[in-house]
Amino acid sequence: MFSVFFNARGVISVTRVPEGRTVTAQFYVRKCLRKTLAKLRKDVGKKKMRHQLLHHDNARPHTASLTKIFLKSRKVKLFPHPPYSPDLSPCDFYLFWKMKDLLRGKHYKSATEAEAAVRGALRRLSINGFSAVFDDWLSRCEKCIKYKGDYFE
């Protein structure tokens, strides 16, 4: 399992979750968010960090008090995610599907080999950036508002 953060330009960070490890709020903050925010700050600069929005779904590690406190202490603004809305998560409607297509039918001898394949697939996806994904995401958000949370095609 991997934690992947990306923006319109491409992948920001990838963290492999050790086999058998449960992703807790503590793991999410210490291993995923800290690394991601440090890389993002390096990429966009300190001034532009205050204009960045973080979007993640409502998984327990994302909504835990520890995570909220950490993000607040770093002045990170969250883009809200409505409950039960996988159609509004770029990972669900784009990234997971693309990764499955790129990795389908392949077998790996070790976790290290699998991680190299995942990172390679993410690099291929990042070549053109993810700007179209975020355009689609905004369109989906607008539809969700228009249809007041009802399902739409």
C-alpha positions as MATLAB code, in Angstrom:
seq = 'MFSVFFNARGVISVTRVPEGRTVTAQFYVRKCLRKTLAKLRKDVGKKKMRHQLLHHDNARPHTASLTKIFLKSRKVKLFPHPPYSPDLSPCDFYLFWKMKDLLRGKHYKSATEAEAAVRGALRRLSINGFSAVFDDWLSRCEKCIKYKGDYFE';
ca = [
       0.000    0.000    0.000;
       1.168    3.512   -0.805;
       0.220    7.013    0.213;
       0.396    9.256   -2.867;
       0.038   13.025   -2.923;
      -0.220   14.862   -6.220;
      -1.188   18.228   -7.611;
      -1.875   19.545  -11.112;
       1.825   19.351  -12.011;
       2.372   15.760  -10.901;
       3.265   13.575   -7.955;
       4.527   15.408   -4.866;
       5.334   12.457   -2.629;
       4.966    8.698   -2.332;
       5.217    6.807    0.938;
       5.220    3.022    1.040;
       3.273    1.635    3.959;
       5.237   -1.285    5.429;
       3.623   -4.675    4.958;
       1.255   -5.495    7.803;
       1.226   -1.881    9.004;
      -2.058   -0.117    9.659;
      -2.214    3.513    8.608;
      -2.994    5.402   11.786;
      -3.206    9.153   12.256;
       0.262    9.047   13.812;
       1.717    7.271   10.742;
      -0.174    9.578    8.380;
       1.128   12.730   10.078;
       4.705   11.588   10.735;
       5.454    9.655    7.561;
       3.108   11.113    4.935;
       2.060   14.686    5.706;
       5.396   15.957    7.016;
       7.226   14.677    3.956;
       4.573   15.985    1.581;
       4.409   19.450    3.095;
       8.210   19.744    3.120;
       8.418   18.811   -0.567;
       5.524   21.104   -1.474;
       7.098   24.009    0.415;
      10.343   23.396   -1.462;
       8.491   23.310   -4.818;
       6.166   26.296   -4.403;
       7.993   28.377   -1.818;
       6.975   29.558    1.619;
       4.806   32.455    0.385;
       2.699   30.302   -1.925;
       2.150   27.646    0.746;
      -0.613   29.714    2.294;
      -2.550   29.503   -0.986;
      -2.372   25.710   -1.149;
      -5.393   23.567   -0.317;
      -5.136   19.964    0.787;
      -7.843   17.538   -0.249;
      -8.116   14.104    1.231;
     -11.112   11.882    1.818;
     -12.771   11.113    5.138;
     -10.665    8.095    6.113;
     -10.052    7.910    9.865;
      -6.368    8.947    9.751;
      -7.366   12.002    7.686;
     -10.076   13.155   10.080;
      -8.399   12.277   13.378;
      -7.744   15.000   15.943;
      -3.991   14.500   15.647;
      -4.153   15.165   11.897;
      -6.378   18.215   12.311;
      -4.106   19.675   14.991;
      -1.005   19.051   12.865;
      -2.527   20.679    9.781;
      -3.795   23.637   11.807;
      -0.341   24.135   13.336;
       1.107   24.260    9.800;
      -1.700   26.588    8.647;
      -2.766   24.110    5.969;
      -6.251   24.719    4.640;
      -8.413   21.720    3.844;
     -10.746   21.434    0.904;
     -13.820   19.727    2.392;
     -14.797   16.257    1.204;
     -18.425   15.245    1.651;
     -19.040   11.846    3.240;
     -19.683    8.896    0.942;
     -18.485   10.651   -2.213;
     -15.867    8.512   -3.964;
     -16.782   10.245   -7.238;
     -15.229   13.408   -5.807;
     -11.838   11.941   -5.001;
      -9.249   12.217   -7.800;
      -7.602    9.081   -6.440;
     -10.831    7.106   -6.803;
     -11.954    8.359  -10.204;
      -8.521    8.643  -11.798;
      -5.326    7.563  -10.054;
      -6.328    4.075   -8.875;
      -7.760    3.182  -12.301;
      -4.682    4.388  -14.168;
      -2.324    2.606  -11.786;
      -4.278   -0.649  -12.150;
      -4.037   -0.369  -15.936;
      -0.282    0.226  -15.823;
       0.438   -2.564  -13.324;
      -2.186   -5.167  -14.313;
      -0.902   -8.675  -15.027;
       2.593   -8.071  -13.696;
       4.167  -10.031  -10.857;
       6.925   -8.827   -8.575;
       9.456  -10.890   -6.637;
       9.774   -8.463   -3.747;
       8.187   -5.438   -2.150;
      11.150   -3.392   -3.371;
      10.506   -4.478   -6.965;
       6.786   -3.678   -6.630;
       7.612   -0.266   -5.163;
       9.930    0.488   -8.103;
       7.118   -0.436  -10.509;
       4.618    1.796   -8.685;
       7.039    4.722   -8.642;
       7.782    4.192  -12.356;
       4.060    4.163  -13.200;
       3.550    7.357  -11.189;
       6.433    9.011  -13.073;
       4.791    8.056  -16.398;
       1.485    9.537  -15.247;
       3.237   12.719  -14.081;
       4.809   13.419  -17.487;
       1.715   15.288  -18.647;
       0.807   16.461  -15.169;
      -2.585   16.082  -13.622;
      -4.189   19.366  -14.665;
      -6.986   17.622  -16.629;
      -7.735   15.514  -13.551;
      -8.251   18.635  -11.456;
     -10.440   20.198  -14.157;
     -12.576   17.041  -14.049;
     -12.584   17.164  -10.256;
     -13.896   20.751  -10.227;
     -16.588   19.796  -12.746;
     -17.626   16.882  -10.524;
     -17.768   19.179   -7.478;
     -19.987   21.623   -9.376;
     -22.320   18.775  -10.397;
     -22.490   17.554   -6.816;
     -23.563   21.033   -5.713;
     -26.025   21.372   -8.600;
     -27.673   18.019   -7.838;
     -27.522   18.613   -4.074;
     -25.453   15.531   -3.391;
     -27.542   13.141   -5.482;
     -25.776   10.778   -7.853;
     -25.105   12.026  -11.366;
     -23.637   10.633  -14.584;
];
